[in-house]
Amino acid sequence: MADSNFIDYVKILCRSGKGGAGSRHFHRAKYIPKGGPDGGDGGRGGHIILRGNRHMWTLLPLRYRRHVFATNGQSGGENRSSGKDGEDQIIEVPVGTTVFDAETGDFLCEITEDGEEIKLLRGGKGGLGNWHFATATNRAPRYAQPGQPSIEKAVVLELKLLGDVGLVGFPNAGKSTLLSAISAAKPKIADYPFTTMEPSLGIVDYRGDRSFVMADIPGIIEGASEGKGLGLRFLRHIERNAVLLFMIPADSDDIRRDYEVLLNELKEFNPELADKSRVLAISKSDMLDDELREELAKELPDGVPTVFISAVTGQGLTELKDLLWREINSEENKNNFTITHRKLDIRHRVQEEDDFIFEQEEPEEDDFSNMTDEDWNEEFWDEESTVNPD
C-alpha cells in the first residue's frame, strides 16, 4: 500500500485562526482633543472547512498536506475600522469521507454529497472595539475585547467507498474474477492469496439501462479481527453497501463454517454489518456435477439466498444479478439501510499513520483557551453597556 495511489486513511493536524483583538483607540483630530472612543472590532479567525468533491477518489493529496492552518483575524483599527477576517482553509475530500477525533477515536462528521460543506473547526470570534463600551457614565472606556483563541485538533480521515454490493470472502475465493466478469473493472487476478491489495469498484450492467455498483475488498481470514492477514482495515468500504455478497469456493471443506467465520469477523468490526442483507454465492461451481451440487446444498447456511456461479464459464451470473437487484431494491432493505459509525479503535487504525509525528509551530500562549462564548462575553463586557455582544 505504500506505493499505491489509493489512500483511504490519513491523519492530519488542523488549526483554525485566532480572532483579532478589538482596538482601544480614541479619535484625535484638529480642534477635537477629546473625540471619544473609536476603536474598531477585530476580524474573526479563519475556519477549517471540509468540502465534498465527486471528482476525487482518494485521500492522496492530504498525505502531502499534513498541517492545515487557517490564518488569524487582524486587530481592529481607528475610526471604527474592523480588522480583516482570517482566510478560511477548505479541505476537499472524496464523497464518502468520514472524520474521527485522532485522540479519542470519536466520530465527528461525514461527507456524503458533492459540494457538501462542513465546518470542522470554527475560527475565533473577533473582539469588540472600545466604542461598544461607551455609555453616559463611562465615556472613555480604555478596554476592548481580545479575540477568541484558535482551535487545534488532530483528526483521522477515512474514505468509505460508495457501492450497492460489497464482496466478502477469503483470499482466492474468486471475488476479483467475478468483478471482472460482470463489469468493466480490471482488478488484479492471480493464483496466490491476497492478490487484491486495495479496494476496487465496478459498475454492473443489468437488464435494460439499469446498473448497480459492486465493491471488491481484499480477502479476510479467520482471526482478522486480531490483526492476522490484512486485518479488518478494508472492511470500512462495505459499511455503506446495501447488500453483502459472501463468496465461498465450491472446493471449501466446510461451506457453513466458512460462512460463519466471515460473518463473525464482520461482527467484530462493526456489529451492525450483521443486519445488512446477505447473499451467498458458491464460486468455482463449474467443478461440480449435479450429484455434488445436491450434496453441497444440504450443507448451506439457513435463511440466506444462495446461488451457484462460475465466473469463468458464466454459469449462474444472470441469476446472481437478478437476486442482487431484488435485494438492493427490496422495501425491507431500503427501510433498514442506516449507518452507525463505530468508534475508531486500535483494530481499525493504520499504525504508520498513528505514529506520524507532527512538527508544528506552537500557538501563542493565552489565558482564554478554555473559555466558552458566554464566558468570553461576560469576562470582557462592560456591565454598564447596553450594547448586545451578539
C-alpha positions as MATLAB code, in Angstrom:
seq = 'MADSNFIDYVKILCRSGKGGAGSRHFHRAKYIPKGGPDGGDGGRGGHIILRGNRHMWTLLPLRYRRHVFATNGQSGGENRSSGKDGEDQIIEVPVGTTVFDAETGDFLCEITEDGEEIKLLRGGKGGLGNWHFATATNRAPRYAQPGQPSIEKAVVLELKLLGDVGLVGFPNAGKSTLLSAISAAKPKIADYPFTTMEPSLGIVDYRGDRSFVMADIPGIIEGASEGKGLGLRFLRHIERNAVLLFMIPADSDDIRRDYEVLLNELKEFNPELADKSRVLAISKSDMLDDELREELAKELPDGVPTVFISAVTGQGLTELKDLLWREINSEENKNNFTITHRKLDIRHRVQEEDDFIFEQEEPEEDDFSNMTDEDWNEEFWDEESTVNPD';
ca = [
       0.000    0.000    0.000;
       2.952    2.337    0.438;
       3.438    2.645   -3.335;
      -0.265    2.830   -4.168;
      -2.114    5.988   -5.152;
      -5.236    4.728   -3.400;
      -5.068    6.289    0.069;
      -8.147    5.708    2.238;
      -6.777    6.649    5.676;
      -4.825    9.745    6.654;
      -4.105   11.674    9.852;
      -3.750   15.450    9.711;
      -3.440   18.352   12.142;
      -5.897   21.247   11.758;
      -5.912   24.644   13.430;
      -8.448   27.420   12.973;
      -7.446   31.086   13.140;
      -7.462   33.318   16.231;
      -9.869   36.214   16.368;
      -8.342   39.663   16.096;
      -8.304   41.901   19.156;
     -10.594   44.888   19.379;
      -8.945   48.332   19.291;
      -8.766   50.763   22.237;
      -8.189   53.779   20.003;
      -9.559   57.272   20.722;
     -10.426   59.713   17.984;
      -7.971   62.561   17.661;
      -8.225   65.406   15.160;
      -7.511   69.114   14.937;
      -9.786   71.085   17.257;
     -11.201   67.795   18.600;
      -8.971   66.982   21.574;
     -11.437   64.566   23.131;
     -13.190   62.849   20.256;
     -14.178   59.764   22.202;
     -13.519   56.053   21.646;
     -13.488   54.819   18.029;
     -11.600   51.520   18.241;
     -12.814   49.009   15.668;
     -13.641   45.327   16.033;
     -11.159   42.556   15.357;
     -11.703   40.207   12.433;
     -12.705   36.631   13.013;
     -10.199   33.820   12.564;
     -10.347   31.550    9.543;
     -12.447   28.367    9.606;
     -11.353   24.853    8.660;
     -13.963   23.583    6.208;
     -14.456   20.162    4.610;
     -15.960   20.080    1.109;
     -17.073   17.014   -0.855;
     -15.684   16.615   -4.361;
     -17.087   13.867   -6.591;
     -14.080   14.120   -8.905;
     -11.758   12.864   -6.161;
     -11.430    9.142   -5.425;
      -8.596    9.060   -2.895;
      -7.166   10.981    0.062;
      -3.741   11.075   -1.587;
      -3.495   14.937   -1.671;
      -3.750   15.044    2.131;
      -0.795   12.714    2.508;
       1.344   15.651    1.387;
      -0.657   18.253    3.317;
      -0.383   17.142    6.915;
      -0.876   20.578    8.508;
      -3.914   22.670    7.632;
      -3.756   26.039    9.400;
      -6.194   28.917    8.852;
      -4.924   32.462    9.243;
      -5.698   34.726   12.204;
      -8.048   37.684   12.122;
      -6.469   41.127   12.158;
      -6.896   43.592   15.007;
      -9.378   46.453   14.762;
      -8.237   49.946   13.785;
      -9.164   53.567   14.312;
     -12.375   55.205   13.080;
     -14.245   52.009   13.960;
     -12.399   50.128   11.236;
     -12.868   46.388   11.556;
      -9.905   44.082   11.160;
      -9.692   41.731    8.191;
     -11.126   38.245    8.686;
      -8.730   35.330    8.590;
      -8.639   33.231    5.433;
     -10.642   30.002    5.575;
      -8.901   26.753    4.704;
     -11.008   24.411    2.581;
     -10.100   20.723    2.551;
     -11.545   18.956   -0.487;
     -12.223   15.273    0.112;
     -13.920   12.460   -1.835;
     -17.588   11.788   -1.257;
     -17.807    9.120    1.433;
     -15.123   10.563    3.723;
     -15.625   10.105    7.464;
     -13.816   12.141   10.126;
     -12.758   10.897   13.576;
     -11.030   12.558   16.512;
      -7.466   11.217   16.428;
      -7.140   11.306   20.219;
     -10.415    9.736   21.349;
     -11.493    7.904   18.196;
     -14.961    9.500   18.369;
     -16.909   10.002   15.148;
     -17.131   13.700   14.208;
     -18.786   14.058   10.809;
     -19.010   12.667    7.273;
     -19.257   13.989    3.717;
     -21.886   12.171    1.640;
     -22.716   14.605   -1.195;
     -20.796   16.506   -3.833;
     -20.334   20.130   -2.806;
     -21.412   19.482    0.800;
     -19.511   21.671    3.255;
     -18.970   21.034    6.952;
     -17.248   23.482    9.278;
     -14.788   21.203   11.031;
     -13.142   23.865   13.238;
     -14.596   27.311   13.863;
     -12.369   30.348   13.729;
     -12.150   32.524   16.836;
     -14.580   35.425   17.082;
     -13.041   38.887   16.814;
     -13.031   41.119   19.869;
     -15.184   44.244   20.105;
     -13.563   47.669   19.998;
     -13.830   50.138   22.854;
     -16.522   52.233   21.157;
     -19.031   49.469   22.003;
     -18.500   50.090   25.696;
     -19.083   53.842   25.763;
     -22.014   54.840   27.974;
     -23.330   58.019   29.511;
     -21.404   57.272   32.695;
     -18.296   55.838   31.052;
     -17.477   57.956   28.033;
     -13.847   56.951   27.695;
     -13.532   53.163   28.094;
      -9.904   52.160   27.851;
     -10.509   48.492   27.281;
     -11.621   46.233   24.435;
     -12.264   42.542   23.981;
      -9.430   40.237   22.935;
     -10.051   37.830   20.079;
     -11.141   34.308   20.833;
      -8.367   31.697   20.634;
      -7.895   29.230   17.809;
      -8.914   25.580   17.987;
      -6.390   22.855   17.241;
      -7.282   19.226   16.650;
      -5.678   16.166   15.091;
      -8.201   14.225   13.022;
      -8.272   10.950   11.126;
      -9.982   10.895    7.734;
     -11.310    7.578    6.446;
     -12.635    7.039    2.937;
     -15.509    4.589    2.613;
     -16.377    3.620   -0.940;
     -19.978    4.121   -2.025;
     -21.371    0.927   -3.549;
     -24.545   -1.132   -3.662;
     -22.982   -4.577   -3.236;
     -19.906   -5.453   -1.191;
     -17.916   -8.634   -1.828;
     -16.842  -10.588    1.268;
     -14.721  -13.709    1.187;
     -11.446  -15.431    1.908;
      -8.425  -14.891   -0.331;
      -8.694  -16.687   -3.678;
     -12.453  -17.073   -3.367;
     -12.942  -15.626   -6.862;
     -14.117  -12.130   -5.912;
     -11.890  -10.256   -8.352;
     -12.650  -12.774  -11.104;
     -16.379  -12.219  -10.595;
     -15.990   -8.434  -10.641;
     -14.024   -8.581  -13.900;
     -16.589  -10.950  -15.447;
     -19.719   -8.861  -14.800;
     -18.253   -5.336  -15.011;
     -15.606   -3.376  -16.899;
     -13.306   -3.290  -13.850;
      -9.869   -4.833  -14.267;
      -8.703   -5.923  -10.800;
      -5.502   -7.886  -10.422;
      -6.090  -11.645  -10.660;
      -3.532  -14.316   -9.775;
      -3.333  -17.792   -8.253;
      -1.898  -16.738   -4.890;
      -3.552  -15.311   -1.732;
      -4.033  -11.585   -1.130;
      -3.776  -10.679   -4.800;
      -6.152   -7.789   -4.142;
      -4.311   -5.244   -2.012;
      -6.691   -2.314   -2.343;
     -10.459   -1.951   -2.879;
     -11.892   -1.523   -6.359;
     -15.294   -0.645   -7.788;
     -17.119   -1.952  -10.824;
     -20.414   -0.912  -12.449;
     -22.535   -3.978  -13.221;
     -24.925   -3.627  -16.177;
     -28.355   -5.059  -15.517;
     -31.409   -5.558  -17.678;
     -32.226   -2.521  -19.807;
     -30.358    0.631  -18.825;
     -30.168   -0.241  -15.153;
     -26.962   -0.850  -13.227;
     -25.529   -1.156   -9.738;
     -22.095   -0.701   -8.176;
     -20.101   -3.596   -6.767;
     -17.152   -3.114   -4.392;
     -14.336   -5.642   -4.084;
     -12.117   -5.565   -0.979;
      -9.032   -7.607   -0.028;
      -9.804  -11.020    1.381;
     -10.143  -11.567    5.111;
      -9.170  -14.654    7.081;
     -10.098  -16.150   10.411;
      -8.528  -14.025   13.135;
      -8.533  -10.849   11.037;
     -10.054   -9.001   13.997;
      -6.843   -9.842   15.887;
      -4.656   -8.429   13.122;
      -3.989  -11.545   11.054;
      -3.594  -11.176    7.308;
      -4.551   -7.669    6.248;
      -6.742   -7.376    9.330;
     -10.050   -5.553    9.205;
      -8.680   -2.351    7.722;
     -10.616   -2.552    4.443;
     -13.969   -3.581    5.897;
     -14.817    0.118    6.221;
     -15.519    0.073    2.475;
     -18.550   -2.197    2.825;
     -20.169   -0.287    5.702;
     -22.091    1.807    3.176;
     -23.113   -1.104    0.949;
     -26.761   -2.098    0.857;
     -26.106   -5.809    0.256;
     -23.198   -8.055    1.234;
     -22.288  -10.830   -1.199;
     -20.467  -13.658    0.585;
     -18.332  -15.732   -1.772;
     -17.135  -19.219   -0.815;
     -15.492  -21.552   -3.356;
     -17.087  -24.902   -4.129;
     -13.935  -26.779   -3.069;
     -14.242  -25.498    0.524;
     -14.001  -28.177    3.208;
     -16.980  -26.759    5.134;
     -19.082  -24.043    3.486;
     -21.264  -23.461    6.533;
     -18.264  -22.989    8.818;
     -16.532  -20.636    6.385;
     -19.683  -18.550    6.190;
     -19.915  -18.343    9.979;
     -16.235  -17.332   10.226;
     -16.716  -14.497    7.720;
     -19.875  -13.312    9.451;
     -18.154  -13.344   12.844;
     -15.278  -11.193   11.538;
     -17.800   -8.641   10.266;
     -19.452   -8.531   13.681;
     -16.066   -7.978   15.321;
     -15.523   -4.963   13.095;
     -19.000   -3.445   13.322;
     -21.917   -5.426   14.803;
     -24.401   -3.580   12.587;
     -22.919   -5.195    9.482;
     -24.695   -8.383   10.524;
     -28.039   -6.623    9.990;
     -27.415   -5.958    6.305;
     -28.987   -8.068    3.555;
     -26.776  -11.032    2.694;
     -26.450  -13.237   -0.369;
     -24.229  -16.327   -0.630;
     -22.529  -17.252   -3.894;
     -20.754  -20.616   -4.283;
     -17.966  -19.792   -6.733;
     -15.991  -22.165   -8.991;
     -19.152  -24.251   -9.436;
     -18.008  -25.443  -12.859;
     -16.074  -28.131  -10.929;
     -19.332  -29.644   -9.617;
     -21.658  -32.160  -11.203;
     -25.339  -32.430  -10.316;
     -24.733  -35.028   -7.596;
     -22.080  -32.969   -5.812;
     -24.250  -29.867   -6.041;
     -27.118  -31.651   -4.326;
     -24.782  -32.766   -1.552;
     -23.437  -29.249   -1.047;
     -26.963  -27.811   -0.955;
     -27.561  -29.764    2.257;
     -24.640  -28.009    3.964;
     -25.604  -24.445    3.061;
     -26.480  -21.910    5.822;
     -30.171  -21.479    6.528;
     -32.057  -18.292    5.672;
     -29.514  -16.932    3.176;
     -30.348  -16.738   -0.566;
     -27.760  -18.893   -2.357;
     -26.684  -19.279   -5.969;
     -24.028  -21.453   -7.626;
     -21.845  -19.488  -10.024;
     -18.759  -19.745  -12.183;
     -17.176  -16.510  -13.365;
     -15.098  -18.432  -15.917;
     -17.963  -20.192  -17.723;
     -20.670  -17.619  -16.899;
     -22.773  -20.183  -15.063;
     -25.333  -18.597  -12.719;
     -24.210  -14.990  -13.304;
     -27.587  -13.858  -14.665;
     -29.364  -15.492  -11.739;
     -26.924  -13.814   -9.345;
     -27.551  -10.353  -10.800;
     -31.322  -10.882  -10.590;
     -31.003  -11.892   -6.956;
     -28.766   -8.928   -6.084;
     -31.083   -6.471   -7.845;
     -34.089   -7.734   -5.869;
     -32.196   -7.436   -2.586;
     -30.927   -3.925   -3.376;
     -34.384   -2.622   -4.196;
     -36.399   -4.505   -1.587;
     -38.515   -2.352    0.706;
     -37.103   -4.017    3.799;
     -33.561   -3.182    2.717;
     -34.407    0.463    1.979;
     -36.103    0.915    5.346;
     -33.261   -0.679    7.303;
     -30.382    0.955    5.450;
     -28.749    3.040    8.175;
     -25.115    3.658    9.025;
     -23.865    3.891   12.571;
     -20.159    4.628   12.576;
     -18.184    2.539   15.036;
     -15.640    4.258   17.235;
     -12.136    4.236   15.813;
     -10.197    1.806   17.996;
      -6.808    0.123   17.730;
      -8.096   -2.583   15.353;
      -9.220   -0.028   12.788;
      -6.175    2.232   12.835;
      -3.243    2.312   10.438;
      -0.098    2.113   12.524;
       2.165    4.119   10.232;
      -0.344    6.979   10.281;
      -0.805    6.920   14.050;
       2.957    7.012   14.567;
       3.271   10.082   12.369;
       4.915   12.881   14.390;
       3.596   16.391   13.905;
       6.165   19.140   13.935;
       4.255   22.385   14.020;
       4.797   25.853   15.380;
       3.302   26.142   18.831;
       0.400   28.619   19.082;
       0.856   31.689   21.233;
       0.000   31.189   24.877;
      -3.027   32.996   26.296;
      -5.344   32.724   29.258;
      -8.546   32.239   27.277;
      -8.094   28.760   25.750;
     -10.813   27.108   27.837;
     -13.393   29.897   27.707;
     -16.785   29.460   26.063;
     -18.639   32.165   24.129;
     -20.661   33.031   27.233;
     -17.586   33.210   29.480;
     -15.757   35.295   26.932;
     -18.532   37.861   26.679;
     -19.059   38.028   30.453;
     -15.350   38.437   31.219;
     -14.663   41.259   28.777;
     -18.021   43.010   28.659;
     -18.743   46.289   30.403;
     -21.575   45.696   32.850;
     -22.939   49.204   32.253;
     -23.032   48.821   28.491;
     -26.409   48.343   26.831;
     -24.973   47.039   23.572;
     -25.770   43.399   22.795;
     -22.492   41.499   22.214;
     -24.201   39.115   19.754;
];
